[in-house]
Amino acid sequence: MSFLAAQDISIHFGGVKAVQDLSFSVEQGEVFSIVGPNGAGKTTIFNLISRIYDTTKGSIYFKGQDITRLATNQVAQLGIARTFQNIELFENETVLNNLLIGCHVHRQTNLFEEIFFLSRVRQQELQFRHSVEDIIDLLDLQSYRHQLISNLPYGVRKMVEIARALSIKPSLLLLDEPSSGLNPEETEDLSFWLEDINEELGITIIMVEHDMKLVAQSSDRVLAVADGQFITMGKPSEVQSHPDVLRAYLG
Amino acid sequence: MRFIRKTRYMQDINLIKHSGHLFWYSLLLIALFISPFGMDRFLLGEFSLVFVYAIAGLGLMLLVGYTGLVSLGHAAFLAIGAYTHAYLLHQGIPFFVSLTVASFFSGILGGLIGIPALRMMGIYLAVATLAFSIIVEQVLVHWVSVTGGFQGMSVPKPIVGGHDLSSPYAFYFLCLVILVICIFLTMNLLRSPAGRAMTAVRDSETSAESMGIDLAKTKTLAFALSAALTGLAGALFAHRLTYLAPDAFTIITSIQLLLMVVVGGLGSLHGVIYGAFFIGFFPQVIAIFRDFAPPGIAQIPGLEPAIFGLVLIFFLIYEPLGIYGRWIKIRLYFEEFPLYRKATYKRQKSFLRTERLH
Ligand SMILES: Nc1ncnc2c1ncn2[C@@H]1O[C@H](COP(=O)(O)OP(=O)(O)OP(=O)(O)O)[C@@H](O)[C@H]1O
Ligand SMILES: [Mg+2]
């Protein structure tokens, strides 16, 4: 069984068929990219996997478990973390608190212990802090630790969002256009970090990405979609030169 | 300007972050415990009222300032706490037991209200909580056997271990101690996962859910804790009123409570205290103003709610961070003098969807 498998998934919004009978599977340890023109349904695929939208038809399996009907927060607890195309950080909190919220899925204490801040809670906070600091070090966010998100430049916010997703300690990471809005230098850094996340932390990555250079550099396999439908899947170079893909982009 | 060298993660986890904190808060506590001996009865009473407001304010702040859910019906929880406490005292239940039960009962009702409120946002939630408080008001009027209906009910004196705590001194200390305990517990909540989940829900529900936070649980909990604190405040408030009637807990009271957290500063516990002082003492200021103002103005009926409303609007427009936000800016001004940049707190241009199509 594949790490993540989507079988014939579809979703309709009124008359719009955002995703239609799409099937694909991602293997453990892969960097898997989804490409396609605007409005192709890429973000919608992520919203289906992370259970923000209900699939109209089809099923999604994660590590063999059917996750098609789980609640959004349960998906996170299984170890699927994500970022958003339009950045959805907790704006009025510090970078540190944003990352600590990612530790929520590992919470062992109950409300009573927390209100009295018993030593178990203190230990847990310390442990959360250590694991968050590892991520801060990995992504070089040390100097932003205590800053509010609303005071951060765009590029840093993007990295904080990835860091927050990592603090779940996921086994599958969904990145929605990680390089959009970044300058070439930041995109360069991003490609190294993606490698670190994938190889050092052993996290499987699915990313939606428009920057073909980044896609070619980082991905093992690429899925191309247009109008919610499967076009082709394969090695980056194959997909990039596929005639149907070129046609979809040129319209 | 103070530079704090952080050497251990515990410094971020502990409530007292540095020696300056310890010094000033200890000083404040000592002052609060000594000063009543120089106060007259009236002022003592006013301070006790401020403490009671602050306890209710903590509850409302958890809900509005930290979870981002609005309530226009918190007077109902104040009433539930007050009536339950008075009723239980009449049944001969010991003071602290009755206080705890009143708070719990209000908390449970708050949690139940939270359930239908889960699907509502903003204005709908405001209307729903308002409707709830009207229902509670009707229950207070019609359930005569328990509440005394329009006639109301008396509130037995607070007696603990044979000591009557209804004197202004005793009541001042009672309220102060309970307030300090409540602040401490709230701060604990806010520095642990349950509290962080609330702020996450406030800032982005979608992303809170995707981070593994159960929205329904978090919102219900926020409602329950908020109602429990407000109910506790209500129970103490009952002793201040000495006689309960439904008209003490109307929409005006709910708005006053909301005014407290908005004017004090949403999302800050300091704000609760500033806000409590504001709604506690502002009526006095208006009364003094009436004495000096020309009769034409001084006699206007409804001057107090009108001024309250104006203040609320003023804060919403010019100082959304409330008194606490203003204080932070003033402090920064002195710390960084002559380098203060006027634009330090101007919000950075946020990134709109339309600005980044790709
Ligand atoms: N919640 C929704 N309600 C109605 N229509 C929707 C909704 N979400 C997506 N759609 C529609 O589904 C289609 C696919 O949208 P989606 O956001 O998945 O595209 P995308 O491939 O991510 O595009 P982009 O590259 O611009 O991000 C679009 O036609 C969009 O209008
Ligand atoms: Mg998209």
XYZ file of C-alpha atoms and ligand atoms in Angstrom:
641
model
C 0.000 0.000 0.000
C 1.244 3.444 -0.860
C 2.001 6.039 1.778
C -0.794 8.257 0.509
C -3.277 7.131 -2.097
C -6.104 9.076 -3.674
C -8.623 6.905 -5.520
C -11.006 8.475 -8.004
C -11.543 11.571 -5.892
C -13.956 14.226 -7.104
C -15.418 17.392 -5.686
C -17.986 19.705 -7.179
C -18.823 23.232 -6.114
C -22.230 23.789 -7.645
C -21.502 23.407 -11.310
C -17.736 23.737 -10.991
C -16.000 20.379 -11.117
C -12.882 21.426 -9.228
C -11.440 17.892 -9.098
C -12.675 15.005 -11.216
C -11.944 11.292 -10.821
C -8.370 11.913 -9.881
C -6.146 9.060 -8.719
C -2.529 9.210 -7.655
C -0.318 7.758 -5.011
C 2.726 9.016 -3.176
C 5.431 6.761 -1.771
C 7.133 7.223 1.565
C 10.197 9.492 1.390
C 9.241 11.094 -1.902
C 9.084 14.726 -2.877
C 5.984 14.786 -5.036
C 4.945 17.918 -6.908
C 1.566 18.877 -8.299
C 1.611 21.363 -11.167
C -1.043 22.896 -13.365
C -2.370 26.228 -14.551
C -4.371 28.599 -12.308
C -7.655 27.153 -11.206
C -6.568 23.602 -12.045
C -7.687 22.338 -8.644
C -4.311 21.948 -6.946
C -5.219 23.728 -3.729
C -8.500 21.857 -3.742
C -6.596 18.550 -3.736
C -4.782 19.707 -0.596
C -8.059 20.756 0.973
C -9.419 17.291 0.270
C -6.428 15.533 1.803
C -6.434 17.742 4.897
C -10.206 17.293 5.124
C -11.156 20.954 4.872
C -13.474 19.962 2.025
C -15.596 16.828 1.804
C -14.955 14.651 -1.205
C -18.042 14.223 -3.363
C -16.749 10.859 -4.534
C -13.729 8.615 -4.019
C -11.453 7.828 -1.093
C -8.121 8.895 0.324
C -5.872 6.489 2.213
C -2.981 7.469 4.430
C -0.683 4.625 5.513
C -3.454 2.249 4.609
C -6.064 4.041 6.736
C -9.134 5.530 5.076
C -9.069 9.230 6.004
C -11.879 10.321 3.695
C -14.321 10.940 6.556
C -12.037 12.046 9.370
C -12.293 15.484 10.981
C -9.743 18.122 9.971
C -7.988 18.049 13.309
C -7.747 14.252 13.319
C -5.813 14.364 10.065
C -3.213 16.538 11.762
C -3.024 14.082 14.615
C -2.200 11.305 12.150
C 0.834 13.317 11.080
C -0.258 15.263 8.025
C 0.774 18.922 8.254
C 0.252 21.668 5.718
C 0.854 25.263 4.728
C -1.591 27.556 2.957
C -1.308 29.384 -0.327
C -2.319 32.664 1.339
C -0.469 32.121 4.623
C -2.708 31.379 7.554
C -0.533 32.134 10.552
C -1.732 33.160 13.981
C -1.113 36.849 13.306
C -1.319 38.260 16.794
C 1.057 35.753 18.310
C 4.811 35.484 18.364
C 6.723 33.131 16.097
C 7.453 30.979 19.134
C 3.791 30.650 20.062
C 2.872 29.800 16.490
C 5.306 26.924 16.567
C 4.210 25.811 20.036
C 0.664 25.508 18.741
C 2.050 22.929 16.348
C 3.008 20.877 19.408
C -0.648 20.714 20.399
C -1.074 17.289 18.810
C 1.500 15.930 21.270
C -0.312 17.304 24.318
C -0.388 14.793 27.190
C -1.771 16.990 29.957
C -5.386 17.744 30.827
C -7.092 21.018 31.621
C -6.897 20.557 35.372
C -3.131 20.024 35.313
C -2.713 23.022 33.052
C -4.766 25.438 35.148
C -2.615 24.609 38.157
C 0.495 24.352 36.011
C 1.592 21.130 37.702
C 5.088 19.870 37.109
C 3.980 17.577 34.301
C 2.799 20.655 32.398
C 6.069 22.430 33.094
C 8.036 19.432 31.839
C 5.894 19.235 28.757
C 6.355 22.932 28.011
C 10.102 22.497 28.282
C 10.012 19.500 26.003
C 7.848 21.376 23.458
C 10.292 24.247 23.596
C 13.234 21.991 22.864
C 11.569 20.451 19.850
C 10.503 23.885 18.576
C 14.041 25.192 19.008
C 15.337 22.383 16.795
C 13.048 23.591 14.021
C 14.014 27.225 14.606
C 17.644 26.208 14.196
C 16.915 24.159 11.100
C 15.165 27.035 9.335
C 17.351 29.823 10.739
C 14.540 31.671 12.484
C 16.462 32.506 15.681
C 16.229 36.262 15.341
C 12.449 36.230 14.885
C 11.578 33.999 17.824
C 9.835 36.641 19.929
C 8.424 38.777 17.142
C 4.763 39.077 16.298
C 3.788 37.616 12.936
C 2.100 40.877 11.961
C 5.508 42.593 12.109
C 7.311 40.122 9.857
C 8.119 40.489 6.167
C 6.395 38.153 3.734
C 9.318 35.837 3.035
C 9.852 35.184 6.736
C 6.168 34.464 7.241
C 6.370 31.788 4.598
C 9.234 30.118 6.420
C 7.436 30.434 9.759
C 4.462 28.669 8.255
C 6.654 25.791 7.153
C 8.258 25.756 10.593
C 4.850 25.627 12.234
C 3.849 22.677 10.075
C 7.086 20.923 11.038
C 6.412 21.399 14.724
C 3.605 18.843 14.391
C 6.435 16.413 13.627
C 4.513 15.214 10.613
C 5.342 12.281 8.401
C 3.649 13.969 5.445
C 4.017 17.656 4.667
C 1.753 19.477 2.196
C 3.221 22.733 0.878
C 0.965 24.993 -1.171
C 3.175 27.146 -3.409
C 6.064 27.497 -0.955
C 8.070 29.722 -3.291
C 5.342 32.179 -4.294
C 6.224 35.700 -3.225
C 9.840 34.788 -2.451
C 12.747 36.446 -4.224
C 15.206 34.246 -6.192
C 17.633 34.153 -3.290
C 14.964 33.044 -0.840
C 13.777 30.434 -3.356
C 17.314 29.105 -3.540
C 17.403 28.751 0.262
C 14.015 27.098 0.149
C 15.243 24.357 -2.152
C 18.020 23.484 0.314
C 15.598 23.452 3.207
C 13.237 21.197 1.307
C 16.124 18.803 0.849
C 16.942 18.948 4.571
C 13.334 18.390 5.559
C 13.013 15.476 3.187
C 16.352 13.795 3.805
C 17.340 14.701 7.352
C 13.908 14.614 8.937
C 12.679 11.888 6.601
C 9.420 13.698 5.866
C 7.482 12.915 2.712
C 6.581 16.118 0.868
C 3.766 16.908 -1.519
C 4.004 20.389 -2.948
C 1.995 22.528 -5.294
C 4.437 24.748 -7.110
C 4.544 27.086 -10.087
C 8.310 27.571 -10.203
C 9.353 24.861 -12.655
C 13.007 25.227 -11.788
C 12.306 24.463 -8.153
C 10.031 21.591 -9.151
C 12.694 20.080 -11.385
C 15.363 20.528 -8.726
C 13.513 19.057 -5.775
C 10.897 16.586 -6.929
C 11.136 12.882 -7.502
C 7.851 12.773 -9.370
C 5.393 15.305 -10.728
C 1.655 15.153 -11.270
C 0.155 17.540 -13.808
C -3.514 18.491 -13.564
C -5.747 20.853 -15.526
C -9.433 21.599 -15.016
C -9.453 19.181 -12.128
C -8.383 16.287 -14.313
C -5.312 14.095 -14.490
C -2.988 14.954 -17.389
C 0.165 13.017 -16.726
C 2.523 11.878 -14.006
C 6.223 11.058 -14.067
C 9.758 12.409 -13.750
C 9.986 16.239 -13.773
C 11.664 16.347 -17.182
C 9.068 14.027 -18.727
C 6.136 15.999 -17.383
C 7.607 19.345 -18.365
C 7.985 18.329 -21.990
C 4.703 16.414 -22.221
C 2.607 17.892 -25.076
C -0.648 17.860 -23.081
C 0.996 19.814 -20.274
C 2.254 22.441 -22.688
C -1.194 22.637 -24.223
C -2.845 23.060 -20.797
C -0.549 25.926 -19.882
C -0.906 27.677 -23.188
C -4.665 27.265 -22.986
C 15.912 50.419 28.147
C 16.052 46.939 29.529
C 17.771 44.135 27.698
C 16.870 40.816 29.147
C 19.421 38.131 28.624
C 17.650 34.870 28.321
C 19.744 31.952 29.319
C 17.155 29.279 29.996
C 13.899 28.345 28.289
C 12.236 28.339 31.708
C 12.457 32.127 31.652
C 9.863 32.124 28.908
C 7.726 29.561 30.666
C 7.766 31.122 34.149
C 5.190 33.751 34.993
C 7.783 36.027 36.556
C 10.141 36.767 33.694
C 12.755 38.876 35.475
C 13.598 40.523 38.777
C 11.905 43.772 37.715
C 8.618 41.930 37.396
C 8.988 40.377 40.793
C 9.778 43.731 42.387
C 6.914 45.728 40.882
C 4.245 43.100 41.293
C 5.258 42.447 44.889
C 5.138 46.170 45.546
C 1.690 46.382 43.982
C 0.396 43.480 46.056
C 1.802 44.968 49.267
C 0.225 48.315 48.412
C -3.126 46.652 47.781
C -2.959 44.881 51.120
C -1.882 47.937 53.122
C -3.828 50.749 51.519
C -7.335 49.782 52.734
C -6.327 50.933 56.194
C -6.157 54.488 54.942
C -9.386 54.375 52.938
C -12.889 55.401 53.848
C -15.764 52.950 53.585
C -16.996 54.335 50.316
C -13.666 53.997 48.541
C -13.205 50.489 49.961
C -16.545 49.542 48.501
C -15.565 50.971 45.140
C -12.336 49.002 45.117
C -14.137 45.775 46.002
C -16.477 46.434 43.100
C -13.512 46.940 40.793
C -12.094 43.585 41.918
C -15.421 41.887 41.245
C -15.625 43.479 37.801
C -12.090 42.336 37.137
C -13.022 38.703 37.889
C -15.898 38.914 35.427
C -13.559 40.718 33.043
C -11.099 37.830 33.162
C -13.907 35.564 32.056
C -15.050 37.799 29.247
C -11.469 38.448 28.169
C -10.863 34.710 27.796
C -13.830 34.513 25.476
C -13.573 37.773 23.529
C -9.929 38.725 23.769
C -8.341 35.289 23.624
C -10.775 33.065 21.739
C -12.258 35.755 19.513
C -15.883 34.947 20.341
C -18.139 37.831 21.213
C -20.822 37.756 23.886
C -23.539 40.315 24.470
C -25.096 38.217 27.181
C -22.588 37.934 29.961
C -24.887 39.677 32.416
C -26.804 36.379 32.348
C -23.850 34.494 33.822
C -23.394 37.215 36.399
C -27.058 36.715 37.297
C -26.822 32.920 37.349
C -23.849 33.116 39.709
C -25.538 35.676 41.934
C -28.909 33.908 42.207
C -27.420 30.437 42.641
C -25.149 31.675 45.391
C -27.908 33.552 47.201
C -30.262 30.579 46.885
C -27.679 28.132 48.227
C -26.787 30.422 51.138
C -30.483 30.539 52.050
C -30.428 26.725 52.110
C -27.627 26.907 54.675
C -24.816 25.814 52.387
C -21.395 27.051 53.629
C -20.066 30.186 51.929
C -17.144 28.800 49.958
C -19.020 25.674 48.896
C -21.850 27.827 47.616
C -19.425 30.146 45.831
C -17.790 27.179 44.086
C -21.068 25.560 43.124
C -22.408 28.858 41.749
C -19.317 29.238 39.621
C -19.470 25.625 38.388
C -23.157 25.828 37.605
C -22.652 28.985 35.588
C -19.714 27.316 33.841
C -21.786 24.287 32.868
C -24.554 26.477 31.468
C -21.889 28.459 29.621
C -20.566 25.264 28.074
C -24.081 24.274 26.991
C -24.597 27.686 25.406
C -21.292 27.199 23.679
C -22.616 24.181 21.768
C -25.154 25.924 19.519
C -22.771 28.872 19.373
C -20.177 26.691 17.645
C -21.715 27.267 14.276
C -22.101 30.999 14.718
C -19.696 33.798 14.090
C -19.554 37.518 14.757
C -22.890 39.237 14.692
C -24.921 35.992 14.842
C -23.147 34.939 17.976
C -23.692 38.385 19.483
C -27.419 38.109 18.828
C -27.606 34.527 20.118
C -25.885 35.400 23.396
C -28.144 38.421 23.727
C -31.169 36.159 23.254
C -29.821 33.827 25.916
C -29.533 36.663 28.405
C -33.109 37.721 27.683
C -34.266 34.154 28.343
C -32.374 34.121 31.621
C -33.946 37.448 32.580
C -37.407 35.985 31.888
C -36.609 32.927 33.976
C -35.562 35.193 36.845
C -38.871 37.037 36.590
C -41.112 33.994 36.291
C -39.500 31.327 38.450
C -40.864 33.015 41.540
C -40.405 30.100 43.959
C -36.635 30.240 43.556
C -35.830 33.785 42.466
C -38.605 35.766 44.091
C -39.657 37.097 40.698
C -39.957 40.882 40.411
C -39.777 41.163 44.159
C -36.320 39.648 44.060
C -34.523 37.921 46.879
C -32.283 38.999 49.720
C -28.676 37.892 49.858
C -27.539 36.365 53.165
C -24.373 37.819 54.636
C -21.086 36.174 53.708
C -20.232 34.219 56.818
C -17.135 32.061 56.951
C -16.366 30.017 60.041
C -18.569 32.258 62.148
C -16.937 35.469 60.895
C -19.074 37.986 59.070
C -17.178 39.138 55.967
C -19.656 41.787 54.968
C -17.754 44.691 56.512
C -16.048 46.832 53.861
C -12.584 45.741 55.024
C -13.298 42.038 55.078
C -15.121 42.140 51.760
C -12.253 44.079 50.167
C -9.780 41.379 51.155
C -12.111 38.568 50.190
C -12.512 39.975 46.677
C -8.843 40.821 46.344
C -7.691 37.325 47.308
C -10.173 35.652 44.968
C -9.149 38.000 42.151
C -5.458 37.247 42.639
C -6.164 33.495 42.585
C -8.256 33.858 39.419
C -5.551 35.896 37.682
C -2.979 33.288 38.594
C -5.079 30.418 37.243
C -5.909 32.320 34.064
C -2.248 33.052 33.453
C -1.506 29.358 33.871
C -4.171 28.501 31.351
C -2.773 30.992 28.868
C 0.759 29.614 29.034
C -0.329 26.028 28.471
C -1.738 24.132 25.474
C -5.425 24.777 26.213
C -4.865 28.540 26.269
C -2.714 28.520 23.160
C -5.423 26.580 21.372
C -7.821 29.434 22.180
C -5.572 32.106 20.710
C -5.069 29.892 17.665
C -8.822 29.645 17.141
C -9.074 33.426 17.508
C -6.480 34.102 14.826
C -7.429 31.473 12.247
C -9.978 28.718 12.630
C -8.918 26.949 9.455
C -5.346 26.776 10.407
C -6.073 25.941 14.045
C -8.003 22.904 12.844
C -5.244 21.911 10.480
C -2.843 22.072 13.403
C -4.860 19.409 15.184
C -6.977 21.650 17.403
C -10.539 20.544 18.032
C -12.561 23.693 17.334
C -15.718 22.533 19.064
C -13.903 21.498 22.227
C -11.856 24.673 22.389
C -14.815 26.987 21.912
C -16.987 25.089 24.370
C -14.202 25.208 26.913
C -13.740 28.943 26.376
C -17.446 29.497 26.953
C -17.487 27.300 30.029
C -14.445 28.875 31.681
C -15.644 32.336 30.786
C -19.064 31.675 32.298
C -17.530 30.090 35.395
C -15.404 33.172 36.112
C -18.282 35.532 35.419
C -20.564 33.397 37.608
C -18.032 33.607 40.406
C -17.956 37.372 40.029
C -21.761 37.334 40.082
C -21.778 35.478 43.385
C -19.533 38.122 44.944
C -21.524 40.876 43.261
C -24.621 39.541 45.036
C -23.116 40.538 48.385
C -22.436 44.012 47.106
C -26.047 44.376 45.917
C -27.416 42.719 49.107
C -30.735 42.369 47.295
C -31.162 40.674 43.911
C -33.721 41.707 41.339
C -33.843 40.893 37.610
C -33.284 44.510 36.604
C -29.739 44.409 37.984
C -28.674 42.119 35.135
C -29.754 43.642 31.871
C -28.232 44.223 28.467
C -26.718 47.435 29.868
C -24.666 45.334 32.278
C -23.562 43.072 29.426
C -22.448 46.072 27.425
C -20.591 47.457 30.414
C -18.712 44.189 30.734
C -17.849 44.228 27.052
C -16.796 47.858 27.369
C -14.429 46.842 30.149
C -12.462 44.395 27.995
C -12.458 46.581 24.886
C -11.406 49.747 26.684
C -8.878 47.872 28.798
C -7.339 46.225 25.758
C -8.403 43.018 24.051
C -6.019 40.136 24.444
C -4.282 41.308 27.595
C -4.811 40.555 31.267
C -3.493 43.966 32.232
C -6.309 45.281 30.101
C -8.851 43.529 32.329
C -7.591 45.432 35.353
C -7.478 48.795 33.579
C -10.936 48.154 32.179
C -12.305 47.213 35.603
C -10.995 50.440 37.093
C -12.498 52.288 34.189
C -16.021 50.945 34.536
C -15.743 50.981 38.329
C -14.760 54.617 38.642
C -16.049 56.241 35.493
C -19.617 56.610 36.841
C -18.116 58.577 39.748
C -16.325 60.823 37.305
C -19.571 61.433 35.468
C -21.329 62.165 38.759
C -18.689 64.750 39.623
C -19.024 66.169 36.148
C -22.771 66.522 36.675
C -22.124 68.593 39.785
C -20.011 71.079 37.891
C -21.636 71.106 34.471
C -24.256 73.723 33.591
C -27.717 72.462 34.554
C -28.778 72.092 30.919
C -26.185 69.392 30.351
C -26.057 67.911 33.819
C -29.744 67.069 33.835
C -29.757 65.130 30.584
C -31.199 61.726 31.405
C -29.186 58.733 30.290
C -25.961 60.724 30.271
C -23.983 57.818 31.679
C -24.801 55.148 29.083
C -24.389 57.754 26.351
C -20.891 58.663 27.490
C -20.036 54.976 27.887
C -21.141 54.405 24.320
C -19.091 57.325 23.044
C -16.016 56.067 24.860
C -16.507 52.609 23.366
C -16.706 54.031 19.852
C -13.712 56.261 20.483
C -11.597 53.304 21.540
C -12.718 51.112 18.688
C -11.672 53.774 16.193
C -8.552 55.311 17.705
C -7.099 52.801 20.116
C -8.224 49.270 19.313
C -5.571 47.935 21.677
C -7.242 49.789 24.543
C -5.656 51.407 27.564
C -3.067 48.652 27.721
C -1.996 49.340 24.140
C -1.649 53.045 24.905
C 0.433 52.258 27.984
C 2.830 50.051 25.976
C 3.377 52.890 23.523
C 3.976 55.433 26.255
C 6.438 53.108 27.942
C 8.270 52.471 24.701
C 8.413 56.210 24.111
C 10.287 56.776 27.353
C 12.485 53.721 27.001
C 13.615 54.686 23.547
C 13.491 58.451 23.925
C 14.824 60.299 21.633
C 14.782 57.442 19.159
C 11.083 56.647 19.215
C 9.652 56.179 15.753
C 6.115 57.314 15.435
C 5.363 54.495 13.065
C 6.598 51.691 15.307
C 3.116 50.390 15.890
C 1.689 51.177 12.502
C 0.569 47.890 11.153
C 2.588 46.634 8.264
C 0.670 46.502 5.072
C -0.888 43.108 5.060
C -0.842 40.862 2.091
C -4.131 40.589 0.395
C -5.205 37.754 -1.788
C -5.530 40.073 -4.784
C -1.968 41.275 -4.480
C -0.500 37.868 -5.102
C -2.306 35.910 -7.704
C 0.435 33.341 -8.042
N -14.737 26.825 -1.781
C -14.957 26.903 -3.102
N -16.168 27.240 -3.578
C -16.394 27.312 -4.909
N -15.470 27.080 -5.830
C -14.228 26.745 -5.429
C -13.903 26.645 -4.035
N -12.601 26.294 -3.925
C -12.148 26.200 -5.173
N -13.112 26.464 -6.064
C -12.964 26.412 -7.528
O -12.278 25.249 -7.864
C -11.381 25.487 -8.921
C -9.987 25.069 -8.522
O -9.489 25.951 -7.544
P -8.077 25.773 -6.811
O -7.954 26.848 -5.800
O -7.943 24.389 -6.341
O -7.071 26.036 -8.015
P -5.483 26.036 -7.973
O -5.034 24.981 -8.912
O -4.983 25.956 -6.605
O -5.169 27.443 -8.617
P -4.018 28.489 -8.269
O -2.826 28.084 -9.057
O -4.580 29.774 -8.734
O -3.806 28.451 -6.818
C -11.488 26.970 -9.260
O -12.340 27.099 -10.379
C -12.101 27.565 -8.035
O -12.868 28.681 -8.369
Mg -3.959 27.155 -5.359
